[in-house]
Coordinates of C-alpha atoms in Angstrom, one line a residue:
X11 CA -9.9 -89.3 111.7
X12 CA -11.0 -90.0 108.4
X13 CA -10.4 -87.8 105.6
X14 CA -13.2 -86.2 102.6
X15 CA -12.0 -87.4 99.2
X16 CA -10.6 -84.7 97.0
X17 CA -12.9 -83.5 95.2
X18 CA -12.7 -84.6 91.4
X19 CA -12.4 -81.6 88.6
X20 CA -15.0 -81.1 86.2
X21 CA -14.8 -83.2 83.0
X22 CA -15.1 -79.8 81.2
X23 CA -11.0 -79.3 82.8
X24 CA -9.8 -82.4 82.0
X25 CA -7.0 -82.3 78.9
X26 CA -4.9 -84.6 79.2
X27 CA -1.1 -84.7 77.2
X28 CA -0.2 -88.3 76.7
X29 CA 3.8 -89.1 76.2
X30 CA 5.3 -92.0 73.7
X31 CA 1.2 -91.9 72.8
X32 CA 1.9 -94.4 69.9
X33 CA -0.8 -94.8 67.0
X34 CA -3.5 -93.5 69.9
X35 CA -4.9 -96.1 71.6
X36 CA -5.4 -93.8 74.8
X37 CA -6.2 -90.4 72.9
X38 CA -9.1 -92.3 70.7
X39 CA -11.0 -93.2 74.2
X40 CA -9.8 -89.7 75.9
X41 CA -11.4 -88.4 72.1
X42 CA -14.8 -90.4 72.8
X43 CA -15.2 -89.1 76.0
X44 CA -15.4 -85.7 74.8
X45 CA -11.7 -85.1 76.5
X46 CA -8.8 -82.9 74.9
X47 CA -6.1 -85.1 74.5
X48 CA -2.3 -84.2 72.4
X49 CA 0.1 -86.8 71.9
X50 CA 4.1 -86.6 72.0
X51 CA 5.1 -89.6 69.5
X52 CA 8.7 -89.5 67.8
X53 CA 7.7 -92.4 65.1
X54 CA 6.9 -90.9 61.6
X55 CA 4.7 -93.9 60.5
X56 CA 2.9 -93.9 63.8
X57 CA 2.3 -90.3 63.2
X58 CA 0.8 -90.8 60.1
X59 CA -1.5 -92.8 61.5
X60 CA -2.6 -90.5 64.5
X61 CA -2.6 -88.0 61.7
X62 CA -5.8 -89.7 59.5
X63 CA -7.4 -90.8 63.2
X64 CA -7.5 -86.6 63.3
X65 CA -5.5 -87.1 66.7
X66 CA -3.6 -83.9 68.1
X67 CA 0.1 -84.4 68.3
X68 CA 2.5 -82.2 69.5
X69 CA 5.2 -80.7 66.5
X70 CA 8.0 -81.7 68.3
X71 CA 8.7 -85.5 68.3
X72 CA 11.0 -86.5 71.4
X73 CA 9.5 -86.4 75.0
X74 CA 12.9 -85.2 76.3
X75 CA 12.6 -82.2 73.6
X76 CA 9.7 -81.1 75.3
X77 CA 8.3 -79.9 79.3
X78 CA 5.4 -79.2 81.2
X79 CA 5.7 -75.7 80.4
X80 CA 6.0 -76.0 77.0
X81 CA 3.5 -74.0 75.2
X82 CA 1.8 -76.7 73.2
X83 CA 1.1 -78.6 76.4
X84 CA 1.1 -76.2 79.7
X85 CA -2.7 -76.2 80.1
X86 CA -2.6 -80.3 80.6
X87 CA -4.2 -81.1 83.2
X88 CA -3.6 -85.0 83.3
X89 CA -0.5 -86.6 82.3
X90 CA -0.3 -90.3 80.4
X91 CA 2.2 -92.3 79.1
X92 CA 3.4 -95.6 78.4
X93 CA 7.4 -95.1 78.3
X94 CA 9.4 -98.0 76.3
X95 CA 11.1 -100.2 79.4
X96 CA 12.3 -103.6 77.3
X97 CA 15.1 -102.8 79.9
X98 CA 13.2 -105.0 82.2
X99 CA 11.4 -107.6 80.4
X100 CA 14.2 -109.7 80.2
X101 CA 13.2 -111.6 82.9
X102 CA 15.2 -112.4 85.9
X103 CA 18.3 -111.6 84.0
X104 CA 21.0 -110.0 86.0
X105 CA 21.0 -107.2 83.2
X106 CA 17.0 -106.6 83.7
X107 CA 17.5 -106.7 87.2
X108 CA 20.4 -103.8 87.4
X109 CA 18.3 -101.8 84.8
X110 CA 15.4 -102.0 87.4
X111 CA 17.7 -100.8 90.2
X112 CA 19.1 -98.4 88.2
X113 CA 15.9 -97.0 87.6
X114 CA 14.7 -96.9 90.9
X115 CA 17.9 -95.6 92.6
X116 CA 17.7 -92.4 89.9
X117 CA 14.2 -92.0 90.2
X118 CA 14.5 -91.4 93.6
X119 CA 16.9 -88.7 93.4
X120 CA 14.2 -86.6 91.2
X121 CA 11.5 -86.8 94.2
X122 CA 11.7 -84.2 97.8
X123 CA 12.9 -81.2 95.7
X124 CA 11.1 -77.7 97.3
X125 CA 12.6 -75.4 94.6
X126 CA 13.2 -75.6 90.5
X127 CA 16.8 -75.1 90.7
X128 CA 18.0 -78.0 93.1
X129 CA 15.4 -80.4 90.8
X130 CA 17.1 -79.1 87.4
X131 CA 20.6 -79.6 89.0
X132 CA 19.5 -83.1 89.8
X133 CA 17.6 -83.7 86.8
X134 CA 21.0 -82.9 84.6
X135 CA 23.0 -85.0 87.2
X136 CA 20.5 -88.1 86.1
X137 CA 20.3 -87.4 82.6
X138 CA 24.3 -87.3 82.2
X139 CA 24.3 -90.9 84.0
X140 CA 21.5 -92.1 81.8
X141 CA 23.1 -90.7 78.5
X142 CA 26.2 -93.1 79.3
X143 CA 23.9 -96.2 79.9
X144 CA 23.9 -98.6 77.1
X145 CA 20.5 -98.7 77.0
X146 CA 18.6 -95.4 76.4
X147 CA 15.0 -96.4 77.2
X148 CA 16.4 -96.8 81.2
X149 CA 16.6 -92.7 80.8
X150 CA 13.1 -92.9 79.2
X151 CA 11.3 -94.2 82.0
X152 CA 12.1 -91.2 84.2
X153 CA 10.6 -88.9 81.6
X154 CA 6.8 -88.9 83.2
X155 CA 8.8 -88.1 86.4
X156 CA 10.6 -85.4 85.0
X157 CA 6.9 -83.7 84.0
X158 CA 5.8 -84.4 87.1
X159 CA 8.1 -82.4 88.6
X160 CA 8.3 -79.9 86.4
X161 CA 4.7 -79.2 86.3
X162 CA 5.0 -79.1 90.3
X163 CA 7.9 -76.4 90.4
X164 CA 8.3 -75.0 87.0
X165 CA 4.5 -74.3 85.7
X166 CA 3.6 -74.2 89.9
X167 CA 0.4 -76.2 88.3
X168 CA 0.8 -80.0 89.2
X169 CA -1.0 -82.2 87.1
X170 CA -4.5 -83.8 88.8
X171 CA -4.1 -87.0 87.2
X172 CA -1.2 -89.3 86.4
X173 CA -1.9 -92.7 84.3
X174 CA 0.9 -94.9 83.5
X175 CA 1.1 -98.1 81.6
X176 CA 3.5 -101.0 80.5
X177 CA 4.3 -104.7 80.6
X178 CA 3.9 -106.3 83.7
X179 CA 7.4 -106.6 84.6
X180 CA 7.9 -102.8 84.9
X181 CA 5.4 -103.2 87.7
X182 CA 7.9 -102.6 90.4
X183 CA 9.2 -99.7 88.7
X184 CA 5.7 -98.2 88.8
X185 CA 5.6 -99.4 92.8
X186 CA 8.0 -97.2 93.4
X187 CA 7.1 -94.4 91.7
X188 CA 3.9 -95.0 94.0
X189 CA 6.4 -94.3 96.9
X190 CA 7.7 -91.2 95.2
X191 CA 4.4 -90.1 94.3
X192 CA 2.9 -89.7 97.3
X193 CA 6.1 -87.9 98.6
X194 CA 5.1 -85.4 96.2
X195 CA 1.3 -84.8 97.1
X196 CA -0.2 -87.4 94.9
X197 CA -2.4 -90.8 96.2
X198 CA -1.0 -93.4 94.2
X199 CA -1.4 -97.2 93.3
X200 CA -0.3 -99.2 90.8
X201 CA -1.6 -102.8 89.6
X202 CA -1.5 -105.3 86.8
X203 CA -5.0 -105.0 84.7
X204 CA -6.0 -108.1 82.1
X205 CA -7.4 -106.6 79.0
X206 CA -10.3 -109.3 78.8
X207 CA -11.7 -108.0 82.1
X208 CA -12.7 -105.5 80.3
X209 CA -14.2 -106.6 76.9
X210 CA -10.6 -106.7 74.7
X211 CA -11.1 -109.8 72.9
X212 CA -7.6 -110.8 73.6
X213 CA -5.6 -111.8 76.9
X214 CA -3.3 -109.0 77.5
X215 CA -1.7 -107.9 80.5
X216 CA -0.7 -104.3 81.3
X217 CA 0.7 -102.2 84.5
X218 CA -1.4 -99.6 85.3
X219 CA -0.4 -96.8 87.8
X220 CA -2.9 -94.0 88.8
X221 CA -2.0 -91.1 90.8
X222 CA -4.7 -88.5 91.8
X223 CA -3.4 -84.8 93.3
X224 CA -4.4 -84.7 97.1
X225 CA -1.7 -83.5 98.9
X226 CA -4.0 -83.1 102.4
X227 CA -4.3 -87.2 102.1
X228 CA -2.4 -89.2 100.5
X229 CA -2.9 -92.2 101.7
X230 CA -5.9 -92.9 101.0
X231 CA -7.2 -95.6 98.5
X232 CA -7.1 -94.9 94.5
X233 CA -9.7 -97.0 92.7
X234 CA -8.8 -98.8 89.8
X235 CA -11.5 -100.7 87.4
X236 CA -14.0 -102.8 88.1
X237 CA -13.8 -106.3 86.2
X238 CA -16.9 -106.3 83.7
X239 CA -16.1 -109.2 81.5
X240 CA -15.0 -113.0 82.7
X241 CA -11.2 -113.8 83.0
X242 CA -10.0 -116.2 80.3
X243 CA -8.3 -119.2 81.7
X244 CA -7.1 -122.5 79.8
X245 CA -9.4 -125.4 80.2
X246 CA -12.2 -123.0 81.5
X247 CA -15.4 -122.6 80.0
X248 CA -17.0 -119.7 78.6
X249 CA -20.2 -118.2 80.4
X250 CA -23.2 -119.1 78.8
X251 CA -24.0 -116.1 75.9
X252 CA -27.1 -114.2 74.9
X253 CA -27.9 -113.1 71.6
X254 CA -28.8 -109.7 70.7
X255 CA -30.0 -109.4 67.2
X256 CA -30.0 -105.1 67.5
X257 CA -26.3 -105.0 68.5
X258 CA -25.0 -107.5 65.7
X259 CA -27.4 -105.6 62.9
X260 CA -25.4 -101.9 64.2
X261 CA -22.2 -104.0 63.8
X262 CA -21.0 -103.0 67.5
X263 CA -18.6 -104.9 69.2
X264 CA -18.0 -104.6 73.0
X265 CA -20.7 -105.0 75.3
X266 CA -21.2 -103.9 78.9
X267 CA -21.8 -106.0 82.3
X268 CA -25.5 -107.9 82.5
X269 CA -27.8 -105.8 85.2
X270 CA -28.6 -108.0 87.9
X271 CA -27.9 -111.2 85.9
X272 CA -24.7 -112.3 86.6
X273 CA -21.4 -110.1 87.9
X274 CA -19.7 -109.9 84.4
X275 CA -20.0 -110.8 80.7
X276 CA -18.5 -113.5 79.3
X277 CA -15.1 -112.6 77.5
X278 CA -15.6 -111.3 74.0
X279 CA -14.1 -113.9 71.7
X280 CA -12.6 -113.6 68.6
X281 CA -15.9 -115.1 66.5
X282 CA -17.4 -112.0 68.3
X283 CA -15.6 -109.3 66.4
X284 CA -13.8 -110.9 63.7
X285 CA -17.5 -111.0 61.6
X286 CA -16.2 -111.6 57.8
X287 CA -14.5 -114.8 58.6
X288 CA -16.3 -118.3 59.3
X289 CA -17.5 -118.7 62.8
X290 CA -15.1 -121.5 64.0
X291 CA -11.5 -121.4 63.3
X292 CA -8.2 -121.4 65.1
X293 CA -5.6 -119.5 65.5
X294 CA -2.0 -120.4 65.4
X295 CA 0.9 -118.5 67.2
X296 CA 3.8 -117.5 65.4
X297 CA 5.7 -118.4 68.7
X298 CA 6.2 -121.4 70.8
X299 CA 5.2 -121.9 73.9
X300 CA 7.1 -123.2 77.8
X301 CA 10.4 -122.5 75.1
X302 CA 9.6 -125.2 72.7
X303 CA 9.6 -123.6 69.3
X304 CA 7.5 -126.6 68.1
X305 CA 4.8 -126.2 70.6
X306 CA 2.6 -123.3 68.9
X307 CA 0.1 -121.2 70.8
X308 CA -3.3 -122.4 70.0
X309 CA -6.7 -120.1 70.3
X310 CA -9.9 -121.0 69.3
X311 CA -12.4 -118.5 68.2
X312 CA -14.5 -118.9 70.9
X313 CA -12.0 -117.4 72.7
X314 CA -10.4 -114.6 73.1
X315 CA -7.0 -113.9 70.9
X316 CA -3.3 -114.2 72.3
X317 CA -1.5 -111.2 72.7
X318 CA -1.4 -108.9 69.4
X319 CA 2.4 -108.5 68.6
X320 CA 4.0 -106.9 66.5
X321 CA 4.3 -110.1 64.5
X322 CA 0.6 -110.6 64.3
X323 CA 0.5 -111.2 60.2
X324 CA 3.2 -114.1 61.0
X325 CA -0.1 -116.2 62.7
X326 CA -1.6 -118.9 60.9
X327 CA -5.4 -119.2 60.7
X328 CA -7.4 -122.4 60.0
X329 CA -10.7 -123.6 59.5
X330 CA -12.1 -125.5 62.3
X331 CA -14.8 -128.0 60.7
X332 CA -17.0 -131.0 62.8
X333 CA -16.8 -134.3 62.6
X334 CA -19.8 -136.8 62.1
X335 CA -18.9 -137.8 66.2
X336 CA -19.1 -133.9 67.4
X337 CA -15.6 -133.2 67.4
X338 CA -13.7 -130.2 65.7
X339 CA -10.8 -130.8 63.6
X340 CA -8.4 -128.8 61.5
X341 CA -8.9 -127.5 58.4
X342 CA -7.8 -125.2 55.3
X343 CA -5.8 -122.9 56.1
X344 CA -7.3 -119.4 55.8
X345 CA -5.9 -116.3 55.1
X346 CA -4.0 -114.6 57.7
X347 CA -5.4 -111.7 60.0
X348 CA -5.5 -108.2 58.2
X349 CA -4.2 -105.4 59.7
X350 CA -8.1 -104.1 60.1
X351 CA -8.8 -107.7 62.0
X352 CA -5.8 -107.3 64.4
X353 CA -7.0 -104.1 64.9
X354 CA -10.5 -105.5 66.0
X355 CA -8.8 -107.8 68.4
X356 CA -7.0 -104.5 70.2
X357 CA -10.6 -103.0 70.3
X358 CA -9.3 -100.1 68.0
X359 CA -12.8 -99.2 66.0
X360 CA -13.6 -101.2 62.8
X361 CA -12.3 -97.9 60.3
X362 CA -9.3 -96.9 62.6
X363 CA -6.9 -95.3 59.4
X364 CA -3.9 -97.3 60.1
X365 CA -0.8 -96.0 58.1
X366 CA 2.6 -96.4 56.7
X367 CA 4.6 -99.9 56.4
X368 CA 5.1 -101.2 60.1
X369 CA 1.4 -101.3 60.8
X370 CA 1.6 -104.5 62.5
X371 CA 4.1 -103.0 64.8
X372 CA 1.7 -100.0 65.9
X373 CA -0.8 -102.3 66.7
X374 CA 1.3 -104.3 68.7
X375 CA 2.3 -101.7 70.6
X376 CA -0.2 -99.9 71.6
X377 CA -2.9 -100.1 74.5
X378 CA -6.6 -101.4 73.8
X379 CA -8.3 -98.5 73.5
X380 CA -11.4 -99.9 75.7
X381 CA -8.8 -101.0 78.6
X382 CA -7.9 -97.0 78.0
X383 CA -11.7 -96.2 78.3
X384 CA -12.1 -97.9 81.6
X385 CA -8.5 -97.1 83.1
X386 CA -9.6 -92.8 82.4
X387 CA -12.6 -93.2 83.7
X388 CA -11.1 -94.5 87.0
X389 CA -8.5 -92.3 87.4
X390 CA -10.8 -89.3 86.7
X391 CA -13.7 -90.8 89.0
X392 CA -16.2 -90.2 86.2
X393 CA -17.7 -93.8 87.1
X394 CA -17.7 -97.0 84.9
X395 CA -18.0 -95.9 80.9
X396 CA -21.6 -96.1 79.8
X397 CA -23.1 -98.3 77.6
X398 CA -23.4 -95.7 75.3
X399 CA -19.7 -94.7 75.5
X400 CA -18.6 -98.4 75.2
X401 CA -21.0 -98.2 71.9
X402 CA -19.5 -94.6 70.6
X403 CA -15.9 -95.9 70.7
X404 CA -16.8 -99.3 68.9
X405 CA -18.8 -97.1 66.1
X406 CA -16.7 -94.5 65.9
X407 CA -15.1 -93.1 62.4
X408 CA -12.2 -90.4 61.1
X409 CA -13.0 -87.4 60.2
X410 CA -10.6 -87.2 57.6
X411 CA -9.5 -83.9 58.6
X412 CA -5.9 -83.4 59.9
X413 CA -5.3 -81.9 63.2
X414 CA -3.6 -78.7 64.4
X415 CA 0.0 -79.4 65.3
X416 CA -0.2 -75.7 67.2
X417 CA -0.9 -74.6 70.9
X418 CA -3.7 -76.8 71.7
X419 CA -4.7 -76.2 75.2
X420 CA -5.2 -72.4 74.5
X421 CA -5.6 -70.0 77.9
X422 CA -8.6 -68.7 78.5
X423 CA -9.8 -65.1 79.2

């Protein structure tokens, strides 16, 4: 017997409360799409920044402060978050290994609860063994859980949507959470995404978990997003490109999948965004690559970036010039990327407001607002983003007018 798909909620009841939102690269695509988004970020600096994007943020700072029934937030209807979990990226390492199992045994413990008060007494039995851990950001991971759960039992409203996102090496954290989930009433996946698939012009990986409320079936498949743009792999070529005089004169700088011309786009390369600087140059990494710190990561600009770090300003950037024979050889050296260009390469819009002293950092951190754009749209089952939305987020400016730090999602009569 086959099942009807749940019915997806209007986009009009989508508002969505993101936890550890950073400087907003989720909430600026949420924003675009005409979505009510709040964000729970304990960082001043990145605060400041979400403050001149005009992005709501919730008064309180830590995630474990706040609940699902928390005033500022108990209207959410969707739930985001990209928890800290450096716990596990050491990998293969016996302590990134028990961290993982750690996780995983304690998450479990949260899940099959019928009533508030056996959850709460095994929520405080989790949090006393994650408070003795010598890692805090293991007891961070279970925080989305925790709003699950509480949104299930405590505000009797579960949330329609989950979306959570990391490096890939908490993808078998977010496995099991899919296990959990769906003990709980929600279909579930979870899968590594590469942020050139979608137009980033930088190779970034990132796993994605969606979860969609459907208690009557919850096994059935959750869709994740389409590929639009071509992978980047070493020692492949680019697809061929087409210019398009109208998009360069508006200054946009994502574009969506050819019609009937070819499955995807080719990836959006650095040259393609990066518009002030000359049009062949190369990028050096501030790191070394297979462990030798001699051998330095090497990107040309008809490619897409490395992965933006928090140690972005540390690459070097040189002009690429030809030789009588054809060839392209190294050059000056050219000033580094500004915050604005490494920016650019995360698909943040060209005027995003950045703020405070460790820029670099929130830039590094946070999650390519047009992965964001594509991953929502997925887990809400609006479809693929428009061209027109792809081209509102690339365009889009601040306000300059700061947000409410009040009750956002107010009730309605």
């Amino acid at each position: 017997m086959t099942h009807a798909l749940h019915p997806p909620v209007r986009r009009a009841d989508f508002r969505i409360v993101d936890l550890f939102a950073g400087p907003g690269g989720l909430d600026i695509a949420a924003t675009v799409m005409g979505l009510e988004s709040i964000g729970v970020e304990w960082d001043d600096a990145t605060r400041a920044t979400r403050r001149a994007a005009g992005l709501l943020t919730t008064a309180e700072k830590d995630v474990a402060v706040l609940s699902a029934s928390d005033p500022q937030v108990k209207n959410a209807t969707v739930l985001t978050g990209g928890p800290p979990c450096q716990s596990f990226s050491v990998a293969g390492s016996r302590k990134g290994h028990k961290a993982l199992e750690d996780v995983k045994r304690l998450a479990t413990r949260l899940v099959d609860h019928e009533d508030l008060g056996s959850f709460e007494a095994a929520w405080k039995e989790v949090k006393a063994e994650t408070d003795e851990m010598s890692d805090e950001r293991t007891g961070l991971v279970l925080q989305p859980l925790r709003w699950v759960m509480e949104a299930k039992l405590k505000r009797n409203d579960p949330y329609e949507v989950v979306v959570l996102e990391q490096v890939p090496t908490v993808l078998p954290v977010w496995k099991h959470y899919v296990k959990l989930l769906k003990r709980v009433g929600y279909a579930a996946d979870a899968h590594v995404l590469h942020a050139e698939d979608f137009g980033v012009p930088q190779t970034r990986r990132r796993a994605v978990l969606i979860a969609q409320w459907d208690p009557e079936n919850v096994e059935r498949p959750v869709q994740f997003p389409g590929a639009t743009h071509q992978r980047y792999r070493k020692g492949v070529a680019r697809l061929p490109t087409e210019n398009d005089p109208q998009r360069e004169a508006q200054g946009l700088l994502f574009s969506p999948a050819r019609k009937g011309k070819s499955a995807v786009e080719p990836w959006v390369a650095m040259q393609d965004v990066l518009a002030g600087r000359p049009r062949d140059f190369e990028v050096v990494s501030n790191y070394g690559s297979g462990g030798d710190p001699k051998n330095r990561g090497r990107r040309t600009s008809e490619q897409p970036s490395a992965t933006i770090t928090g140690k972005v300003r540390r690459n070097r950037v040189f002009l690429l010039k030809e030789t009588r024979s054809g060839r392209k050889e190294i050059g000056e050296e050219l000033e580094r990327l500004t915050f604005e260009e490494a920016g650019l390469l995360q698909s943040f819009p060209r005027k995003y407001p950045w703020r405070s002293t460790d820029v670099a950092q929130q830039i590094g951190n946070a999650i390519p607002p047009l992965l964001s754009l594509h991953i929502l749209c997925s887990a809400l089952r609006l479809g693929p983003p428009s061209d027109d939305l792809i081209n509102k987020l690339a365009a889009w400016e601040p306000e300059h007018t700061n947000a409410s730090t009040g009750e956002i999602f107010a009730e309605t009569s």
